[in-house]
Amino acid sequence: MVFANRHQAADRLAAALAAYKGQHPLILAIPRGAVPMGLRLARALDGELDVVLVRKLRAPFNPEFAIGSIDESGWSYIADYAESVGGTPAYLAQEKQTQLDTIRKRRAQYTPLRPPIDPAGRTVIVIDDGLATGATMLSALHALRARKPARLVCAVPVAPPDTLEKIRSYADEVVCLSTPMQFQAVGQFYADFPQIEDAEVEAILKQASGH
């Protein structure tokens, strides 16, 4: 399955999540790619939009490759293969601090007029534009579980089957539209997959909160 763009993927996810309409779900998008999708989903389900801020921890010689992830509270997930690709304790300590600084900067930039929306007691749907290793989603779900949502849902258009298996125990429900065996990168499953910039994220979140 190839999606025309993120908007089409979001519309298909909205159809798959239609049972949550009327529950005023909290849609938490992982920046930056999932934020435009989150807005469409929030509108389709009469929900509320915010971001969940997590960052991948990058392998020392391959910044695209995730060896773990970290959330806003500082909790981190480290993959079991991290050390074999150069993720020494000293490197990880430095990388965690770098990514935490980025998270704090983004929170101040994205929602300067309000704190994060509290997920406690709510139906929370975490959305991304696709999963590769799943490290970032795993951190997002872990961070949110600690905040006591009533129901925690992971929603993505595409992910490899083994990644979905890793994620399942962290969510009450996982909705994924396509699980191809041959998986190199999320972008290969979109005809149009532009980079989303910070300015667009800020504009969408302002729009969603009515500022």
PDB file of N, CA and C in Angstrom, residues 123-176:
ATOM      1  N   THR A 123      -8.991   9.146  26.574  1.00  0.00           N
ATOM      2  CA  THR A 123      -8.601   8.266  25.477  1.00  0.00           C
ATOM      3  C   THR A 123      -7.521   9.009  24.705  1.00  0.00           C
ATOM      4  N   VAL A 124      -6.342   8.418  24.633  1.00  0.00           N
ATOM      5  CA  VAL A 124      -5.194   9.064  23.987  1.00  0.00           C
ATOM      6  C   VAL A 124      -4.790   8.257  22.753  1.00  0.00           C
ATOM      7  N   ILE A 125      -4.715   8.943  21.613  1.00  0.00           N
ATOM      8  CA  ILE A 125      -4.290   8.288  20.367  1.00  0.00           C
ATOM      9  C   ILE A 125      -2.965   8.913  19.940  1.00  0.00           C
ATOM     10  N   VAL A 126      -1.904   8.110  19.958  1.00  0.00           N
ATOM     11  CA  VAL A 126      -0.580   8.597  19.555  1.00  0.00           C
ATOM     12  C   VAL A 126      -0.386   8.275  18.081  1.00  0.00           C
ATOM     13  N   ILE A 127      -0.063   9.294  17.290  1.00  0.00           N
ATOM     14  CA  ILE A 127       0.036   9.101  15.850  1.00  0.00           C
ATOM     15  C   ILE A 127       1.424   9.462  15.339  1.00  0.00           C
ATOM     16  N   ASP A 128       1.913   8.645  14.397  1.00  0.00           N
ATOM     17  CA  ASP A 128       3.136   8.987  13.665  1.00  0.00           C
ATOM     18  C   ASP A 128       2.884   8.661  12.202  1.00  0.00           C
ATOM     19  N   ASP A 129       3.747   9.178  11.309  1.00  0.00           N
ATOM     20  CA  ASP A 129       3.511   8.933   9.879  1.00  0.00           C
ATOM     21  C   ASP A 129       4.009   7.568   9.428  1.00  0.00           C
ATOM     22  N   GLY A 130       4.590   6.814  10.353  1.00  0.00           N
ATOM     23  CA  GLY A 130       5.059   5.461  10.077  1.00  0.00           C
ATOM     24  C   GLY A 130       6.118   5.083  11.106  1.00  0.00           C
ATOM     25  N   LEU A 131       6.348   3.799  11.277  1.00  0.00           N
ATOM     26  CA  LEU A 131       7.372   3.331  12.217  1.00  0.00           C
ATOM     27  C   LEU A 131       8.429   2.559  11.440  1.00  0.00           C
ATOM     28  N   ALA A 132       9.681   2.741  11.809  1.00  0.00           N
ATOM     29  CA  ALA A 132      10.755   1.904  11.256  1.00  0.00           C
ATOM     30  C   ALA A 132      11.234   0.991  12.397  1.00  0.00           C
ATOM     31  N   THR A 133      12.119   1.508  13.266  1.00  0.00           N
ATOM     32  CA  THR A 133      12.545   0.698  14.429  1.00  0.00           C
ATOM     33  C   THR A 133      11.494   0.730  15.535  1.00  0.00           C
ATOM     34  N   GLY A 134      10.673   1.782  15.557  1.00  0.00           N
ATOM     35  CA  GLY A 134       9.656   1.903  16.604  1.00  0.00           C
ATOM     36  C   GLY A 134      10.171   2.512  17.894  1.00  0.00           C
ATOM     37  N   ALA A 135      11.455   2.890  17.946  1.00  0.00           N
ATOM     38  CA  ALA A 135      12.052   3.377  19.198  1.00  0.00           C
ATOM     39  C   ALA A 135      11.344   4.626  19.723  1.00  0.00           C
ATOM     40  N   THR A 136      11.040   5.556  18.831  1.00  0.00           N
ATOM     41  CA  THR A 136      10.416   6.814  19.258  1.00  0.00           C
ATOM     42  C   THR A 136       9.002   6.568  19.786  1.00  0.00           C
ATOM     43  N   MET A 137       8.241   5.771  19.070  1.00  0.00           N
ATOM     44  CA  MET A 137       6.872   5.450  19.502  1.00  0.00           C
ATOM     45  C   MET A 137       6.893   4.738  20.857  1.00  0.00           C
ATOM     46  N   LEU A 138       7.857   3.844  21.023  1.00  0.00           N
ATOM     47  CA  LEU A 138       7.962   3.106  22.276  1.00  0.00           C
ATOM     48  C   LEU A 138       8.152   4.064  23.456  1.00  0.00           C
ATOM     49  N   SER A 139       9.020   5.052  23.280  1.00  0.00           N
ATOM     50  CA  SER A 139       9.236   6.048  24.339  1.00  0.00           C
ATOM     51  C   SER A 139       7.986   6.872  24.575  1.00  0.00           C
ATOM     52  N   ALA A 140       7.299   7.236  23.487  1.00  0.00           N
ATOM     53  CA  ALA A 140       6.086   8.045  23.621  1.00  0.00           C
ATOM     54  C   ALA A 140       5.033   7.292  24.423  1.00  0.00           C
ATOM     55  N   LEU A 141       4.824   6.024  24.083  1.00  0.00           N
ATOM     56  CA  LEU A 141       3.804   5.229  24.773  1.00  0.00           C
ATOM     57  C   LEU A 141       4.174   5.013  26.239  1.00  0.00           C
ATOM     58  N   HIS A 142       5.450   4.757  26.490  1.00  0.00           N
ATOM     59  CA  HIS A 142       5.908   4.548  27.859  1.00  0.00           C
ATOM     60  C   HIS A 142       5.661   5.801  28.698  1.00  0.00           C
ATOM     61  N   ALA A 143       6.024   6.960  28.133  1.00  0.00           N
ATOM     62  CA  ALA A 143       5.870   8.227  28.854  1.00  0.00           C
ATOM     63  C   ALA A 143       4.404   8.494  29.163  1.00  0.00           C
ATOM     64  N   LEU A 144       3.545   8.184  28.195  1.00  0.00           N
ATOM     65  CA  LEU A 144       2.122   8.470  28.373  1.00  0.00           C
ATOM     66  C   LEU A 144       1.447   7.506  29.345  1.00  0.00           C
ATOM     67  N   ARG A 145       1.860   6.255  29.325  1.00  0.00           N
ATOM     68  CA  ARG A 145       1.283   5.267  30.246  1.00  0.00           C
ATOM     69  C   ARG A 145       1.452   5.734  31.689  1.00  0.00           C
ATOM     70  N   ALA A 146       2.603   6.337  31.976  1.00  0.00           N
ATOM     71  CA  ALA A 146       2.889   6.816  33.330  1.00  0.00           C
ATOM     72  C   ALA A 146       1.953   7.948  33.746  1.00  0.00           C
ATOM     73  N   ARG A 147       1.315   8.591  32.751  1.00  0.00           N
ATOM     74  CA  ARG A 147       0.425   9.726  33.046  1.00  0.00           C
ATOM     75  C   ARG A 147      -1.032   9.277  33.194  1.00  0.00           C
ATOM     76  N   LYS A 148      -1.287   7.983  33.200  1.00  0.00           N
ATOM     77  CA  LYS A 148      -2.595   7.381  33.507  1.00  0.00           C
ATOM     78  C   LYS A 148      -3.744   7.749  32.548  1.00  0.00           C
ATOM     79  N   PRO A 149      -3.557   7.519  31.242  1.00  0.00           N
ATOM     80  CA  PRO A 149      -4.706   7.704  30.350  1.00  0.00           C
ATOM     81  C   PRO A 149      -5.728   6.584  30.570  1.00  0.00           C
ATOM     82  N   ALA A 150      -6.990   6.828  30.213  1.00  0.00           N
ATOM     83  CA  ALA A 150      -8.005   5.776  30.332  1.00  0.00           C
ATOM     84  C   ALA A 150      -7.753   4.687  29.294  1.00  0.00           C
ATOM     85  N   ARG A 151      -7.336   5.098  28.087  1.00  0.00           N
ATOM     86  CA  ARG A 151      -7.035   4.144  27.023  1.00  0.00           C
ATOM     87  C   ARG A 151      -5.922   4.730  26.169  1.00  0.00           C
ATOM     88  N   LEU A 152      -4.959   3.895  25.806  1.00  0.00           N
ATOM     89  CA  LEU A 152      -3.795   4.353  25.043  1.00  0.00           C
ATOM     90  C   LEU A 152      -3.739   3.606  23.712  1.00  0.00           C
ATOM     91  N   VAL A 153      -3.852   4.355  22.624  1.00  0.00           N
ATOM     92  CA  VAL A 153      -3.913   3.772  21.281  1.00  0.00           C
ATOM     93  C   VAL A 153      -2.722   4.264  20.464  1.00  0.00           C
ATOM     94  N   CYS A 154      -2.069   3.350  19.755  1.00  0.00           N
ATOM     95  CA  CYS A 154      -1.003   3.712  18.811  1.00  0.00           C
ATOM     96  C   CYS A 154      -1.593   3.611  17.404  1.00  0.00           C
ATOM     97  N   ALA A 155      -1.494   4.681  16.615  1.00  0.00           N
ATOM     98  CA  ALA A 155      -2.069   4.686  15.270  1.00  0.00           C
ATOM     99  C   ALA A 155      -1.033   5.126  14.242  1.00  0.00           C
ATOM    100  N   VAL A 156      -0.731   4.248  13.297  1.00  0.00           N
ATOM    101  CA  VAL A 156       0.245   4.563  12.246  1.00  0.00           C
ATOM    102  C   VAL A 156      -0.230   3.983  10.909  1.00  0.00           C
ATOM    103  N   PRO A 157       0.106   4.642   9.808  1.00  0.00           N
ATOM    104  CA  PRO A 157      -0.276   4.101   8.511  1.00  0.00           C
ATOM    105  C   PRO A 157       0.516   2.845   8.133  1.00  0.00           C
ATOM    106  N   VAL A 158       1.813   2.815   8.500  1.00  0.00           N
ATOM    107  CA  VAL A 158       2.662   1.726   8.003  1.00  0.00           C
ATOM    108  C   VAL A 158       3.774   1.405   9.005  1.00  0.00           C
ATOM    109  N   ALA A 159       4.091   0.112   9.117  1.00  0.00           N
ATOM    110  CA  ALA A 159       5.186  -0.340   9.992  1.00  0.00           C
ATOM    111  C   ALA A 159       5.524  -1.778   9.644  1.00  0.00           C
ATOM    112  N   PRO A 160       6.788  -2.196   9.813  1.00  0.00           N
ATOM    113  CA  PRO A 160       7.118  -3.600   9.605  1.00  0.00           C
ATOM    114  C   PRO A 160       6.514  -4.468  10.713  1.00  0.00           C
ATOM    115  N   PRO A 161       6.152  -5.714  10.420  1.00  0.00           N
ATOM    116  CA  PRO A 161       5.485  -6.580  11.403  1.00  0.00           C
ATOM    117  C   PRO A 161       6.259  -6.749  12.713  1.00  0.00           C
ATOM    118  N   ASP A 162       7.595  -6.891  12.641  1.00  0.00           N
ATOM    119  CA  ASP A 162       8.361  -7.129  13.879  1.00  0.00           C
ATOM    120  C   ASP A 162       8.355  -5.895  14.790  1.00  0.00           C
ATOM    121  N   THR A 163       8.338  -4.698  14.184  1.00  0.00           N
ATOM    122  CA  THR A 163       8.259  -3.472  14.986  1.00  0.00           C
ATOM    123  C   THR A 163       6.912  -3.396  15.708  1.00  0.00           C
ATOM    124  N   LEU A 164       5.852  -3.735  15.001  1.00  0.00           N
ATOM    125  CA  LEU A 164       4.515  -3.704  15.626  1.00  0.00           C
ATOM    126  C   LEU A 164       4.447  -4.644  16.818  1.00  0.00           C
ATOM    127  N   GLU A 165       5.076  -5.792  16.698  1.00  0.00           N
ATOM    128  CA  GLU A 165       5.083  -6.755  17.813  1.00  0.00           C
ATOM    129  C   GLU A 165       5.742  -6.156  19.050  1.00  0.00           C
ATOM    130  N   LYS A 166       6.845  -5.412  18.819  1.00  0.00           N
ATOM    131  CA  LYS A 166       7.560  -4.759  19.930  1.00  0.00           C
ATOM    132  C   LYS A 166       6.669  -3.742  20.641  1.00  0.00           C
ATOM    133  N   ILE A 167       5.843  -3.053  19.858  1.00  0.00           N
ATOM    134  CA  ILE A 167       5.027  -1.945  20.354  1.00  0.00           C
ATOM    135  C   ILE A 167       3.789  -2.426  21.122  1.00  0.00           C
ATOM    136  N   ARG A 168       3.256  -3.579  20.717  1.00  0.00           N
ATOM    137  CA  ARG A 168       1.922  -4.000  21.196  1.00  0.00           C
ATOM    138  C   ARG A 168       1.737  -3.964  22.711  1.00  0.00           C
ATOM    139  N   SER A 169       2.750  -4.393  23.440  1.00  0.00           N
ATOM    140  CA  SER A 169       2.573  -4.473  24.899  1.00  0.00           C
ATOM    141  C   SER A 169       2.547  -3.091  25.562  1.00  0.00           C
ATOM    142  N   TYR A 170       2.903  -2.044  24.811  1.00  0.00           N
ATOM    143  CA  TYR A 170       2.928  -0.693  25.379  1.00  0.00           C
ATOM    144  C   TYR A 170       1.614   0.059  25.196  1.00  0.00           C
ATOM    145  N   ALA A 171       0.718  -0.474  24.350  1.00  0.00           N
ATOM    146  CA  ALA A 171      -0.541   0.222  24.068  1.00  0.00           C
ATOM    147  C   ALA A 171      -1.717  -0.714  24.324  1.00  0.00           C
ATOM    148  N   ASP A 172      -2.903  -0.139  24.553  1.00  0.00           N
ATOM    149  CA  ASP A 172      -4.108  -0.959  24.694  1.00  0.00           C
ATOM    150  C   ASP A 172      -4.600  -1.424  23.329  1.00  0.00           C
ATOM    151  N   GLU A 173      -4.262  -0.652  22.300  1.00  0.00           N
ATOM    152  CA  GLU A 173      -4.683  -1.009  20.941  1.00  0.00           C
ATOM    153  C   GLU A 173      -3.664  -0.442  19.963  1.00  0.00           C
ATOM    154  N   VAL A 174      -3.351  -1.213  18.934  1.00  0.00           N
ATOM    155  CA  VAL A 174      -2.465  -0.737  17.867  1.00  0.00           C
ATOM    156  C   VAL A 174      -3.232  -0.803  16.554  1.00  0.00           C
ATOM    157  N   VAL A 175      -3.323   0.348  15.876  1.00  0.00           N
ATOM    158  CA  VAL A 175      -3.991   0.404  14.573  1.00  0.00           C
ATOM    159  C   VAL A 175      -2.931   0.730  13.525  1.00  0.00           C
ATOM    160  N   CYS A 176      -2.733  -0.189  12.583  1.00  0.00           N
ATOM    161  CA  CYS A 176      -1.751   0.014  11.519  1.00  0.00           C
ATOM    162  C   CYS A 176      -2.381  -0.450  10.209  1.00  0.00           C
TER     163      CYS A 176
END
